[in-house]
């Protein structure tokens, strides 16, 4: 037995029909330790144009099979190194050779050997001496079987792949249709290629049965051209994702639109994923949060303003108390002084008349020199003016005491005319340099209210009226009763308020004044106070002519109480 060697032979004779092969492409490996056997089989195979490889040992045959992967192996049973049974078993355990058909060539008729060959994995047998026709037939049959197995395996794998693809496609479709967002897939010409269930329901069209050119803008916006702010248009232009928000009146919804380009393997955008999300509820939530924040901010500012007014009220009450005491002393002393002066004047007149004639001339001269007649007359005027001034101080103190109750929420029967008059006195310094104040108080009944808070309303209206007048102008105050309601108007001849700002005039923090000259809370607080009284406050204005605020308070009757406020 010589060394292992592999020999490949090829002939040009007519080839048998071999499935899925070309002439001379079927490789047959012959494994036999006897050269005579190899030559005999090779000659038979060459007759049918097979590619022939040979090995003269069991191990050599195993290595040759692994390296060349033949289509058929002819394997002798009895070999000195490894017999054919072991080689067959080894080939069946090796993944790359386990499916190669093996024909056992043996000169033995022992049924036991053949049984062991079947157990080892052999596919067929040939008895020596080998018949050429039988050899070719066995090879063709095994090739057909191998071809059938391969086709069967491929068909099975193909069917499994199709099932997997279909399953994946269905999973994708189900996922696509399960999304609540409205999703469509477009090409670069705005045509809708695919739509999920939410989009189909919205568009009211079955994409599969729709016209070939189903333009997105025709169905989303009912137009013949893309919307100017269309995110698809932006994405086509930039090649990047785009987003927009808009309100769709037909749906009554706020929508958010996102567009993501689809790229091919070369990086070119070939289509677009169009995602529409209903953000109506989130928009409402956001607006509610903004509104809540604004109200919280307003409430906080109003609390600060009320605390400020309460502090001013406490200060005013304290100042009023401190002024009231010395004013009382002054009033009392001036009254006494007036009586004393009257008695002194009367005594001086009596004394002047009682002087002897010889001294009368000298007394008259001194009387004239000291201007006693002028002093007597003027001192009465000085005392009178001082008393009037002290009385004014007393009235202002009384108004301060009344205004110091702006933080009181308790209701009582009150005279609105008296409240307005007190407020005018309090803010008089703001008014007197800017305008002539005209008052037309009507005959109005008492009403149950929070007088201090209403005074704050009128204070804001009066101060705003003064601030609206650039030069000397006029402020008019008028009250009247009509239909169970008390009306009070504050009019000015100021610059007026533009029409586009009138509808915001009572909003918190909105002001028409220059930065730093107003908080924007005065009219908002006034509005709230009037609302709490179940009343109304309105405004009319004309630029360049002036503004009129009207306060309407319902008359609410009630028992006359200890704290009833009525104008003096």
PDB file of C-alpha atoms in Angstrom, residues 447-563:
ATOM      1  CA  UNK A 447     -76.407 100.164  50.756  1.00  0.00           C
ATOM      2  CA  UNK A 448     -74.859  97.208  52.501  1.00  0.00           C
ATOM      3  CA  UNK A 449     -71.222  97.004  51.350  1.00  0.00           C
ATOM      4  CA  UNK A 450     -67.578  97.044  52.407  1.00  0.00           C
ATOM      5  CA  UNK A 451     -67.056 100.819  52.354  1.00  0.00           C
ATOM      6  CA  UNK A 452     -63.305 100.680  52.861  1.00  0.00           C
ATOM      7  CA  UNK A 453     -62.863  98.402  49.848  1.00  0.00           C
ATOM      8  CA  UNK A 454     -65.133 100.554  47.668  1.00  0.00           C
ATOM      9  CA  UNK A 455     -63.092 103.586  48.713  1.00  0.00           C
ATOM     10  CA  UNK A 456     -60.049 101.757  47.347  1.00  0.00           C
ATOM     11  CA  UNK A 457     -61.874 101.341  44.015  1.00  0.00           C
ATOM     12  CA  UNK A 458     -62.646 105.055  43.783  1.00  0.00           C
ATOM     13  CA  UNK A 459     -59.118 105.951  44.874  1.00  0.00           C
ATOM     14  CA  UNK A 460     -57.693 103.930  41.951  1.00  0.00           C
ATOM     15  CA  UNK A 461     -60.112 105.520  39.479  1.00  0.00           C
ATOM     16  CA  UNK A 462     -59.378 109.060  40.703  1.00  0.00           C
ATOM     17  CA  UNK A 463     -55.594 108.630  40.734  1.00  0.00           C
ATOM     18  CA  UNK A 464     -55.664 107.021  37.268  1.00  0.00           C
ATOM     19  CA  UNK A 465     -57.775 109.926  36.010  1.00  0.00           C
ATOM     20  CA  UNK A 466     -55.210 112.416  37.326  1.00  0.00           C
ATOM     21  CA  UNK A 467     -52.319 110.470  35.773  1.00  0.00           C
ATOM     22  CA  UNK A 468     -54.115 110.406  32.400  1.00  0.00           C
ATOM     23  CA  UNK A 469     -54.217 114.227  32.229  1.00  0.00           C
ATOM     24  CA  UNK A 470     -50.999 115.658  30.821  1.00  0.00           C
ATOM     25  CA  UNK A 471     -51.896 119.320  31.320  1.00  0.00           C
ATOM     26  CA  UNK A 472     -54.565 121.053  33.340  1.00  0.00           C
ATOM     27  CA  UNK A 473     -57.847 119.227  32.777  1.00  0.00           C
ATOM     28  CA  UNK A 474     -61.098 118.243  34.384  1.00  0.00           C
ATOM     29  CA  UNK A 475     -62.241 115.283  36.483  1.00  0.00           C
ATOM     30  CA  UNK A 476     -65.974 114.752  36.917  1.00  0.00           C
ATOM     31  CA  UNK A 477     -67.620 112.588  39.565  1.00  0.00           C
ATOM     32  CA  UNK A 478     -71.285 111.715  39.342  1.00  0.00           C
ATOM     33  CA  UNK A 479     -73.551 109.370  41.301  1.00  0.00           C
ATOM     34  CA  UNK A 480     -77.187 108.385  40.873  1.00  0.00           C
ATOM     35  CA  UNK A 481     -79.650 105.583  41.534  1.00  0.00           C
ATOM     36  CA  UNK A 482     -81.515 103.704  38.835  1.00  0.00           C
ATOM     37  CA  UNK A 483     -83.417 100.430  38.902  1.00  0.00           C
ATOM     38  CA  UNK A 484     -82.221  99.314  42.324  1.00  0.00           C
ATOM     39  CA  UNK A 485     -78.578 100.046  41.507  1.00  0.00           C
ATOM     40  CA  UNK A 486     -76.207 102.815  42.510  1.00  0.00           C
ATOM     41  CA  UNK A 487     -74.075 104.182  39.666  1.00  0.00           C
ATOM     42  CA  UNK A 488     -70.862 106.159  40.066  1.00  0.00           C
ATOM     43  CA  UNK A 489     -68.818 107.534  37.184  1.00  0.00           C
ATOM     44  CA  UNK A 490     -65.330 109.012  37.194  1.00  0.00           C
ATOM     45  CA  UNK A 491     -64.555 110.878  33.962  1.00  0.00           C
ATOM     46  CA  UNK A 492     -61.408 112.665  32.857  1.00  0.00           C
ATOM     47  CA  UNK A 493     -60.317 114.793  29.915  1.00  0.00           C
ATOM     48  CA  UNK A 494     -57.025 112.922  29.608  1.00  0.00           C
ATOM     49  CA  UNK A 495     -55.268 111.210  26.722  1.00  0.00           C
ATOM     50  CA  UNK A 496     -57.713 108.298  26.468  1.00  0.00           C
ATOM     51  CA  UNK A 497     -57.079 104.570  26.002  1.00  0.00           C
ATOM     52  CA  UNK A 498     -56.644 102.952  22.537  1.00  0.00           C
ATOM     53  CA  UNK A 499     -59.481 100.589  21.563  1.00  0.00           C
ATOM     54  CA  UNK A 500     -57.145  97.589  21.222  1.00  0.00           C
ATOM     55  CA  UNK A 501     -56.135  97.960  24.877  1.00  0.00           C
ATOM     56  CA  UNK A 502     -59.590  98.458  26.390  1.00  0.00           C
ATOM     57  CA  UNK A 503     -60.412  94.731  26.469  1.00  0.00           C
ATOM     58  CA  UNK A 504     -57.303  94.073  28.578  1.00  0.00           C
ATOM     59  CA  UNK A 505     -57.591  97.024  30.935  1.00  0.00           C
ATOM     60  CA  UNK A 506     -58.787  94.893  33.882  1.00  0.00           C
ATOM     61  CA  UNK A 507     -56.235  92.087  33.401  1.00  0.00           C
ATOM     62  CA  UNK A 508     -53.726  91.580  36.213  1.00  0.00           C
ATOM     63  CA  UNK A 509     -50.334  93.221  35.615  1.00  0.00           C
ATOM     64  CA  UNK A 510     -51.543  94.997  32.472  1.00  0.00           C
ATOM     65  CA  UNK A 511     -50.853  98.716  32.483  1.00  0.00           C
ATOM     66  CA  UNK A 512     -50.840 101.534  29.938  1.00  0.00           C
ATOM     67  CA  UNK A 513     -48.425 103.520  32.074  1.00  0.00           C
ATOM     68  CA  UNK A 514     -44.702 103.773  31.508  1.00  0.00           C
ATOM     69  CA  UNK A 515     -42.425 101.131  33.014  1.00  0.00           C
ATOM     70  CA  UNK A 516     -41.939 101.758  36.715  1.00  0.00           C
ATOM     71  CA  UNK A 517     -45.033 103.958  37.036  1.00  0.00           C
ATOM     72  CA  UNK A 518     -47.622 101.274  37.683  1.00  0.00           C
ATOM     73  CA  UNK A 519     -47.976  97.667  38.844  1.00  0.00           C
ATOM     74  CA  UNK A 520     -50.952  96.860  36.638  1.00  0.00           C
ATOM     75  CA  UNK A 521     -52.893  95.668  39.700  1.00  0.00           C
ATOM     76  CA  UNK A 522     -55.017  98.717  40.579  1.00  0.00           C
ATOM     77  CA  UNK A 523     -57.839  98.147  38.102  1.00  0.00           C
ATOM     78  CA  UNK A 524     -57.603  94.363  38.505  1.00  0.00           C
ATOM     79  CA  UNK A 525     -58.152  94.718  42.254  1.00  0.00           C
ATOM     80  CA  UNK A 526     -60.919  97.263  41.637  1.00  0.00           C
ATOM     81  CA  UNK A 527     -62.596  94.795  39.263  1.00  0.00           C
ATOM     82  CA  UNK A 528     -62.423  92.006  41.853  1.00  0.00           C
ATOM     83  CA  UNK A 529     -63.817  94.249  44.620  1.00  0.00           C
ATOM     84  CA  UNK A 530     -66.768  95.325  42.463  1.00  0.00           C
ATOM     85  CA  UNK A 531     -67.367  91.682  41.448  1.00  0.00           C
ATOM     86  CA  UNK A 532     -67.455  90.676  45.126  1.00  0.00           C
ATOM     87  CA  UNK A 533     -70.210  93.258  45.590  1.00  0.00           C
ATOM     88  CA  UNK A 534     -72.143  91.574  42.718  1.00  0.00           C
ATOM     89  CA  UNK A 535     -71.586  94.738  40.754  1.00  0.00           C
ATOM     90  CA  UNK A 536     -70.074  95.739  37.431  1.00  0.00           C
ATOM     91  CA  UNK A 537     -67.317  98.064  36.307  1.00  0.00           C
ATOM     92  CA  UNK A 538     -66.971  99.215  32.710  1.00  0.00           C
ATOM     93  CA  UNK A 539     -64.924 101.692  30.718  1.00  0.00           C
ATOM     94  CA  UNK A 540     -65.474 103.923  27.710  1.00  0.00           C
ATOM     95  CA  UNK A 541     -62.653 105.866  26.154  1.00  0.00           C
ATOM     96  CA  UNK A 542     -61.737 107.932  23.129  1.00  0.00           C
ATOM     97  CA  UNK A 543     -58.140 108.729  22.345  1.00  0.00           C
ATOM     98  CA  UNK A 544     -57.462 112.430  22.761  1.00  0.00           C
ATOM     99  CA  UNK A 545     -60.772 113.142  24.518  1.00  0.00           C
ATOM    100  CA  UNK A 546     -60.772 111.170  27.736  1.00  0.00           C
ATOM    101  CA  UNK A 547     -62.048 108.169  29.641  1.00  0.00           C
ATOM    102  CA  UNK A 548     -65.092 107.334  31.770  1.00  0.00           C
ATOM    103  CA  UNK A 549     -65.231 104.480  34.273  1.00  0.00           C
ATOM    104  CA  UNK A 550     -68.675 103.428  35.490  1.00  0.00           C
ATOM    105  CA  UNK A 551     -69.200 101.464  38.697  1.00  0.00           C
ATOM    106  CA  UNK A 552     -72.560  99.777  39.248  1.00  0.00           C
ATOM    107  CA  UNK A 553     -73.364  98.505  42.755  1.00  0.00           C
ATOM    108  CA  UNK A 554     -76.725  96.908  43.628  1.00  0.00           C
ATOM    109  CA  UNK A 555     -78.629  98.485  46.499  1.00  0.00           C
ATOM    110  CA  UNK A 556     -78.686  96.001  49.366  1.00  0.00           C
ATOM    111  CA  UNK A 557     -80.873  97.025  52.277  1.00  0.00           C
ATOM    112  CA  UNK A 558     -80.144  96.008  55.842  1.00  0.00           C
ATOM    113  CA  UNK A 559     -80.746  97.011  59.454  1.00  0.00           C
ATOM    114  CA  UNK A 560     -79.126 100.214  60.573  1.00  0.00           C
ATOM    115  CA  UNK A 561     -76.087  99.170  62.567  1.00  0.00           C
ATOM    116  CA  UNK A 562     -73.887 100.763  65.130  1.00  0.00           C
ATOM    117  CA  UNK A 563     -71.131 101.123  62.569  1.00  0.00           C
TER     118      UNK A 563
END
